[in-house]
PDB file of C-alpha atoms in Angstrom:
ATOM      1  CA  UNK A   1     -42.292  49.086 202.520  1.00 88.00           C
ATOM      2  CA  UNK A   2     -39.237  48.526 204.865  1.00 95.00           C
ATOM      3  CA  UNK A   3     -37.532  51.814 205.354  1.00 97.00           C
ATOM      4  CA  UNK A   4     -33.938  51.744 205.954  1.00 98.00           C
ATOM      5  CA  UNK A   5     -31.969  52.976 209.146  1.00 98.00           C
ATOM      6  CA  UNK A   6     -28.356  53.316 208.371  1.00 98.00           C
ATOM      7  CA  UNK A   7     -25.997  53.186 211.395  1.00 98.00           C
ATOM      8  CA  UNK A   8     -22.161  54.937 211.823  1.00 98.00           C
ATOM      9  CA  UNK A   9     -20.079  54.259 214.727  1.00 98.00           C
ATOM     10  CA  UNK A  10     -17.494  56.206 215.472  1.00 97.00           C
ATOM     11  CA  UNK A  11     -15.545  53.905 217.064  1.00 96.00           C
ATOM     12  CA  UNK A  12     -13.538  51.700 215.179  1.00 95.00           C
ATOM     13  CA  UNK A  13     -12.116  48.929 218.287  1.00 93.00           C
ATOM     14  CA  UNK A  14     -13.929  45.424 217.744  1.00 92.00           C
ATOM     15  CA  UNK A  15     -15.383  45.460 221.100  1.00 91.00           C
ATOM     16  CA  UNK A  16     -16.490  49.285 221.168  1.00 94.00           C
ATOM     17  CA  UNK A  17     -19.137  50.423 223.898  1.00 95.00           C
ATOM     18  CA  UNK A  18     -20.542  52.707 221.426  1.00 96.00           C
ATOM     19  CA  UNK A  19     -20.992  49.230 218.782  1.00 97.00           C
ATOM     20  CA  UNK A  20     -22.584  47.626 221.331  1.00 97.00           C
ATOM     21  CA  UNK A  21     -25.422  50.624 222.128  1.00 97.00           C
ATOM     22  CA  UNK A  22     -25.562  50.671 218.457  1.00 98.00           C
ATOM     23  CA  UNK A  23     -26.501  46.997 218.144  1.00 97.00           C
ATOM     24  CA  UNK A  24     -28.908  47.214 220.733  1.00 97.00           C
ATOM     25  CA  UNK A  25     -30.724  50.356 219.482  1.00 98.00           C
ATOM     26  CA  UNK A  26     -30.853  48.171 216.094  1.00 98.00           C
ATOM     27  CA  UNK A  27     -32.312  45.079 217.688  1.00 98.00           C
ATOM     28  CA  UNK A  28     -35.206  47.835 219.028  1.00 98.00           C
ATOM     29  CA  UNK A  29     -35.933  48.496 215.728  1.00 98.00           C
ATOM     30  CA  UNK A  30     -39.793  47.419 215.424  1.00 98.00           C
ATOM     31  CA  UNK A  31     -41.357  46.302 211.917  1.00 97.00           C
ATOM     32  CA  UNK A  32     -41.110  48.014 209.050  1.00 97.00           C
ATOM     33  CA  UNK A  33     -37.361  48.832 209.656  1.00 98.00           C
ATOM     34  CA  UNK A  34     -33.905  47.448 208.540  1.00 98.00           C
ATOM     35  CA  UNK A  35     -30.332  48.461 210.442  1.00 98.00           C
ATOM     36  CA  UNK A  36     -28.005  48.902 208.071  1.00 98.00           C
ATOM     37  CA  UNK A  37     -24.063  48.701 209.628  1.00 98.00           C
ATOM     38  CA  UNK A  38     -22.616  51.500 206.786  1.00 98.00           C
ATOM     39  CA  UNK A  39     -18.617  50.547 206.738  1.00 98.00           C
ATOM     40  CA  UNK A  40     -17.010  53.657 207.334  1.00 98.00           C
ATOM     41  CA  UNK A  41     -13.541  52.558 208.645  1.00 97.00           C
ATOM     42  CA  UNK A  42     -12.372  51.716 204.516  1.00 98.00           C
ATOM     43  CA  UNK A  43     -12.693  55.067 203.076  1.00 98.00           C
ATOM     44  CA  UNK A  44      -9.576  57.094 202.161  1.00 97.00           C
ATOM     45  CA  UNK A  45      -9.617  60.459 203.959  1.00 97.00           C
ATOM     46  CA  UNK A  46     -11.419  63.103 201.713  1.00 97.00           C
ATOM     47  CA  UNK A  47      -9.099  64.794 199.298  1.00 95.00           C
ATOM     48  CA  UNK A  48     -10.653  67.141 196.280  1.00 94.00           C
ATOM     49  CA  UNK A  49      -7.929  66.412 193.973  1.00 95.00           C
ATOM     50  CA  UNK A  50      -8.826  62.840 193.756  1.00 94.00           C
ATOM     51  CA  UNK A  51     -12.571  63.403 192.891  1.00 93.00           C
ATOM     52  CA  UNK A  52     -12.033  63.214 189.315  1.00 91.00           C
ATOM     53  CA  UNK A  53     -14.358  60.327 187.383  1.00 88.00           C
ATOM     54  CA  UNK A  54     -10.595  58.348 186.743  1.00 92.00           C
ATOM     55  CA  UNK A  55      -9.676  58.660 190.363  1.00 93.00           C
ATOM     56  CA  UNK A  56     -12.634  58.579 192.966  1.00 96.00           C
ATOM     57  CA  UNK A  57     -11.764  55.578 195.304  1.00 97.00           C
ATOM     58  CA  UNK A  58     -14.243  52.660 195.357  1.00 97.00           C
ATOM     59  CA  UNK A  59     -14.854  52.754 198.670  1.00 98.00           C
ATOM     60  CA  UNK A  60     -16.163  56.638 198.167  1.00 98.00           C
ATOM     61  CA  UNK A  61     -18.639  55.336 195.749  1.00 97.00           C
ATOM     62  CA  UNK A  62     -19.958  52.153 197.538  1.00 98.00           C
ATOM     63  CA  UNK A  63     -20.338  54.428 200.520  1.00 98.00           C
ATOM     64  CA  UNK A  64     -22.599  56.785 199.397  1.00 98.00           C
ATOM     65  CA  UNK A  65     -24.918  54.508 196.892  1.00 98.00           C
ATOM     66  CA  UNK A  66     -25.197  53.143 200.354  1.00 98.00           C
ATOM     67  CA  UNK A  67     -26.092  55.780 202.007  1.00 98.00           C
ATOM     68  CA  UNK A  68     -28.266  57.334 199.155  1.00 97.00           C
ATOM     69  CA  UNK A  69     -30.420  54.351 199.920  1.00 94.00           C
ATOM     70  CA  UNK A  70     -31.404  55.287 203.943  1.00 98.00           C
ATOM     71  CA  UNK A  71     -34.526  56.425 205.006  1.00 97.00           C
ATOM     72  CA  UNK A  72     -32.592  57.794 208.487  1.00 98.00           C
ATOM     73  CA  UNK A  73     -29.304  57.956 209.686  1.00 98.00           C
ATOM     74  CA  UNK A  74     -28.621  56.842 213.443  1.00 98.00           C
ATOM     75  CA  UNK A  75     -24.938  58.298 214.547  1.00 98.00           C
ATOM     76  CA  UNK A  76     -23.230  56.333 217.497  1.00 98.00           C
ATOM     77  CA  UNK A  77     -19.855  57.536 219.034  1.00 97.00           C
ATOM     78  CA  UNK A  78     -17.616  57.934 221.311  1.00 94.00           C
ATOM     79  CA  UNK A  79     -16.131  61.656 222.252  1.00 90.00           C
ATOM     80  CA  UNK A  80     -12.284  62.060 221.311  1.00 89.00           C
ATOM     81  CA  UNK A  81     -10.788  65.785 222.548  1.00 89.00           C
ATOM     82  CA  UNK A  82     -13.548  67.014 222.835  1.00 90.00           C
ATOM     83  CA  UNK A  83     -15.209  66.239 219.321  1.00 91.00           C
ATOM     84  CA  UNK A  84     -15.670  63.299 217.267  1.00 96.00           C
ATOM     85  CA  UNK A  85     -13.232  60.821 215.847  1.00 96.00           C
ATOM     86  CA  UNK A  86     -11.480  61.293 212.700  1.00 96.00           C
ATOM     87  CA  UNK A  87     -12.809  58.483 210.576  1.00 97.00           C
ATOM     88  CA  UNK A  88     -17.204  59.701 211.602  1.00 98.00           C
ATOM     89  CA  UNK A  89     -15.851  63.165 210.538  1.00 98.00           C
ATOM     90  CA  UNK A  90     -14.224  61.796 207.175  1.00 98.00           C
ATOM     91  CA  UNK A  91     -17.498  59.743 206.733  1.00 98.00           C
ATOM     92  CA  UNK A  92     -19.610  63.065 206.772  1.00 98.00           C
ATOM     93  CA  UNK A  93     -16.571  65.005 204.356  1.00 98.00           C
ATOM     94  CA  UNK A  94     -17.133  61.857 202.066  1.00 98.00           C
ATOM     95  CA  UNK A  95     -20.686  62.046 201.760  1.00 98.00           C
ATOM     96  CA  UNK A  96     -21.324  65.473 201.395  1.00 97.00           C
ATOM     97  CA  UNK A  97     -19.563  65.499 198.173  1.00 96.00           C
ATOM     98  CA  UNK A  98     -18.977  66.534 195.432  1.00 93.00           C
ATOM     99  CA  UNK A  99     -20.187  69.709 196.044  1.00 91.00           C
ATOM    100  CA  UNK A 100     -24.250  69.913 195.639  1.00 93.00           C
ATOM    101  CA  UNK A 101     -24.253  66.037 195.825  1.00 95.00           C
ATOM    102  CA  UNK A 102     -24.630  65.377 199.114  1.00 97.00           C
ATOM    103  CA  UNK A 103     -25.906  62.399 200.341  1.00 98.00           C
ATOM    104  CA  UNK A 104     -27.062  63.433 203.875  1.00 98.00           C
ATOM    105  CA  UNK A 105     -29.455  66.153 202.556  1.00 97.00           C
ATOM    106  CA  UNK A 106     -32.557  65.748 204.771  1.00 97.00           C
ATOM    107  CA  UNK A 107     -32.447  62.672 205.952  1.00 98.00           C
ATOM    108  CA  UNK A 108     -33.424  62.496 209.803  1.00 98.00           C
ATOM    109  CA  UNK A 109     -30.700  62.051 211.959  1.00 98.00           C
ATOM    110  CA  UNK A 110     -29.764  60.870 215.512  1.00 98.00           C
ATOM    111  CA  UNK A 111     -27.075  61.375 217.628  1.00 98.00           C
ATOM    112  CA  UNK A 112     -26.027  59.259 220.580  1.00 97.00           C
ATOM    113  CA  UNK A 113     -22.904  59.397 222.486  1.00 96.00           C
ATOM    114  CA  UNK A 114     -21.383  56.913 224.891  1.00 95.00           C
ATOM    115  CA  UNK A 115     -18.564  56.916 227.157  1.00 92.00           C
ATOM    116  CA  UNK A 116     -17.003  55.673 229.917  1.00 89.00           C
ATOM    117  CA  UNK A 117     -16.889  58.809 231.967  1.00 85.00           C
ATOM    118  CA  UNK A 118     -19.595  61.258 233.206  1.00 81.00           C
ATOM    119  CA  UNK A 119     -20.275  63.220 230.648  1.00 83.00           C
ATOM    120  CA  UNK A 120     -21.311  60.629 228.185  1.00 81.00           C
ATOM    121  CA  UNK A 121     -19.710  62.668 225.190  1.00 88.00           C
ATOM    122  CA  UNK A 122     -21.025  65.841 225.731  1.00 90.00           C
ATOM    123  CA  UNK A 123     -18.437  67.291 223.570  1.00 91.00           C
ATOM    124  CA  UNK A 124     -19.132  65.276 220.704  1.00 94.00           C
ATOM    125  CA  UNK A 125     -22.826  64.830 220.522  1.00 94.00           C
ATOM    126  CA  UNK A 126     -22.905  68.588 219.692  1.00 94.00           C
ATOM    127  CA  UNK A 127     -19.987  68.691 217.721  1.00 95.00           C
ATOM    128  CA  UNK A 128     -21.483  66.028 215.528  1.00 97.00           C
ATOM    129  CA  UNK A 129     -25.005  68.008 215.477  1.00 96.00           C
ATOM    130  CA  UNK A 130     -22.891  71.066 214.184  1.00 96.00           C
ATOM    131  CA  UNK A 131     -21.925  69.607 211.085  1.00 96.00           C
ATOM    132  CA  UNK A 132     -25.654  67.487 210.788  1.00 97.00           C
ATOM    133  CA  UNK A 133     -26.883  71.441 210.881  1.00 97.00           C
ATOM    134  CA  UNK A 134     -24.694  72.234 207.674  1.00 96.00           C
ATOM    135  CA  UNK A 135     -25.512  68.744 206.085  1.00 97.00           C
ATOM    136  CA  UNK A 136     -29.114  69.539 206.263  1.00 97.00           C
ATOM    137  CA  UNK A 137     -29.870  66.476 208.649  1.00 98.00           C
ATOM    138  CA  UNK A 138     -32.501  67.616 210.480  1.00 97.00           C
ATOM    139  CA  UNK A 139     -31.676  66.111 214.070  1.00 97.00           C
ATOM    140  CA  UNK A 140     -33.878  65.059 217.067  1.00 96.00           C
ATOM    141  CA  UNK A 141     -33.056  67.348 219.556  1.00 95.00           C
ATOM    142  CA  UNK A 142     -35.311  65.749 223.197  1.00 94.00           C
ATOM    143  CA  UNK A 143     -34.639  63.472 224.403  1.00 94.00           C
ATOM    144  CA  UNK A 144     -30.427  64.154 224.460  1.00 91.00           C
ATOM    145  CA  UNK A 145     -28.519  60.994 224.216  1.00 93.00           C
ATOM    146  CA  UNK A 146     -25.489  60.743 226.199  1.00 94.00           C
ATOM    147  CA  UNK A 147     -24.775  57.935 227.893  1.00 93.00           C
ATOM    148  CA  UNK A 148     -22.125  58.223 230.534  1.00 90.00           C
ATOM    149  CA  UNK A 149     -20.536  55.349 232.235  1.00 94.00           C
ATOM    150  CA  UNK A 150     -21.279  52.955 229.858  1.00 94.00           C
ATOM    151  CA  UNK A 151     -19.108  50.227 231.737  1.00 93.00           C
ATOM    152  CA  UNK A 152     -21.460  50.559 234.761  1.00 94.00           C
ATOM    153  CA  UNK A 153     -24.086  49.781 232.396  1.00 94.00           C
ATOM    154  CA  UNK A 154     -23.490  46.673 231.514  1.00 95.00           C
ATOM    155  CA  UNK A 155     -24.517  43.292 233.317  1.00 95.00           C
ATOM    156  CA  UNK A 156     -21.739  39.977 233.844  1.00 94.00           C
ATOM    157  CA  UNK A 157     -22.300  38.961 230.050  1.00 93.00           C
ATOM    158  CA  UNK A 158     -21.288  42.270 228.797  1.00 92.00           C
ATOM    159  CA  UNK A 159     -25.089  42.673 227.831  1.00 94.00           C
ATOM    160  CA  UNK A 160     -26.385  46.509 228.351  1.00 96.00           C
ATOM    161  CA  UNK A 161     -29.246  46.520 231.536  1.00 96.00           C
ATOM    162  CA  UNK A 162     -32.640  46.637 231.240  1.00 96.00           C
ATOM    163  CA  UNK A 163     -33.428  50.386 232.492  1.00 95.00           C
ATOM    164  CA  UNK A 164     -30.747  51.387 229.885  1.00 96.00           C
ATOM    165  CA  UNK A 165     -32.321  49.249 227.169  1.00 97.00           C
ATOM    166  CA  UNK A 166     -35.695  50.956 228.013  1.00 97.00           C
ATOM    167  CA  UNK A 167     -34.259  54.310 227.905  1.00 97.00           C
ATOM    168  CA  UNK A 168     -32.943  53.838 224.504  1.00 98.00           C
ATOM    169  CA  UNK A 169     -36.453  52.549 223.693  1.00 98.00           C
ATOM    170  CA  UNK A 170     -37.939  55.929 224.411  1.00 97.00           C
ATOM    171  CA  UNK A 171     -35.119  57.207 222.133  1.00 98.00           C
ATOM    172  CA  UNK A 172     -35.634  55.436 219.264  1.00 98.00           C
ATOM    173  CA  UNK A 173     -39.663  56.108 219.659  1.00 98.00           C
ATOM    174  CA  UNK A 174     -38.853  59.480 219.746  1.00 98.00           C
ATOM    175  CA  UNK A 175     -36.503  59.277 216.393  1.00 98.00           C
ATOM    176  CA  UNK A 176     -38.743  57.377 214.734  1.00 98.00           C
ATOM    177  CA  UNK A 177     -42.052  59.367 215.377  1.00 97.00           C
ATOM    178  CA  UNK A 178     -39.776  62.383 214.301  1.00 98.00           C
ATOM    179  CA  UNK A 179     -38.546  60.431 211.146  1.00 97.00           C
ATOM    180  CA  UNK A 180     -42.012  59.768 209.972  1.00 95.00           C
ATOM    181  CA  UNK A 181     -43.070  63.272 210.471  1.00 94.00           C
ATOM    182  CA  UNK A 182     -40.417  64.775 208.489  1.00 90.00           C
ATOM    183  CA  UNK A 183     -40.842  62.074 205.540  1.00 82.00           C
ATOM    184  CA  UNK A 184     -44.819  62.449 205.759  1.00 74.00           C
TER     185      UNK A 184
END
């Protein structure tokens, strides 16, 4: 059975660094797995008031039946101030209600961060796993993921390089050796 690997980039510019390590960890994917792209850059910001059966936005609902459906949940972002962006952070709000609904509970998570500078969104990566922790998304923790300089990383055609490509390939081994363990 194909198990499903849903993705959420934190970046919402078309031609985002972080969509582009996202895309290639997805073409990595071996066999046996499906990326799934979850649309998080739709959803109204999380308000209780509105989570009434005559008022929950659409986009709430489509959003987690879609993420209900993932056997592993692969986060990709970019570092703003320090922490993540607004609309990954609304995406987790979203999905973890209503309250004792959540649709992140145990699903195996990943975290990868990319930037332009050094630190490769230091600040973010474990901002991100600090709210996985609450979520219950248990979260590979070796090898890290941060992956600084992305614009040096990339060859004439915008393509990531081939060391990179075979470091996120130890990555996503890693992730998915821990995924099956945890849904053994």
């Amino acid at each position: 059975m194909t198990k499903k690997i849903g993705f959420f980039i934190g970046s919402l510019r078309k031609d985002s660094y972080n969509k582009k390590v996202a895309e290639t960890f997805a073409d990595l994917l071996p066999e046996g797995y499906e990326p799934v792209f979850i649309k998080i850059d739709d959803l109204p910001f999380y308000n209780e008031d509105i989570e009434t059966p005559e008022q929950t936005p659409a986009e709430w609902t489509r959003f987690r039946e879609e993420v209900k459906d993932l056997d592993g949940v692969i986060f990709v972002t970019p570092e703003y101030n320090r922490s993540v962006p607004a609309v990954l952070k609304n995406a987790l709000d979203v999905g973890s209600r209503p309250y004792g609904q959540s649709v992140w509970d145990k699903k195996p998570g990943l975290v990868v961060t990319a930037s332009p500078g050094g630190v490769g969104g230091f600040g973010a990566n474990h901002h991100l796993r600090q709210s996985l922790v609450f979520l219950n998304v248990p979260t590979l923790q070796q090898p890290e993921a941060y992956i600084g300089n992305i614009t040096n990383l990339l060859d004439e055609d915008g393509n990531i390089i081939q060391g990179t490509v075979d470091f996120f390939r130890t990555i996503l081994d890693a992730y998915l050796d821990f995924a099956e363990k945890l849904n053994a």
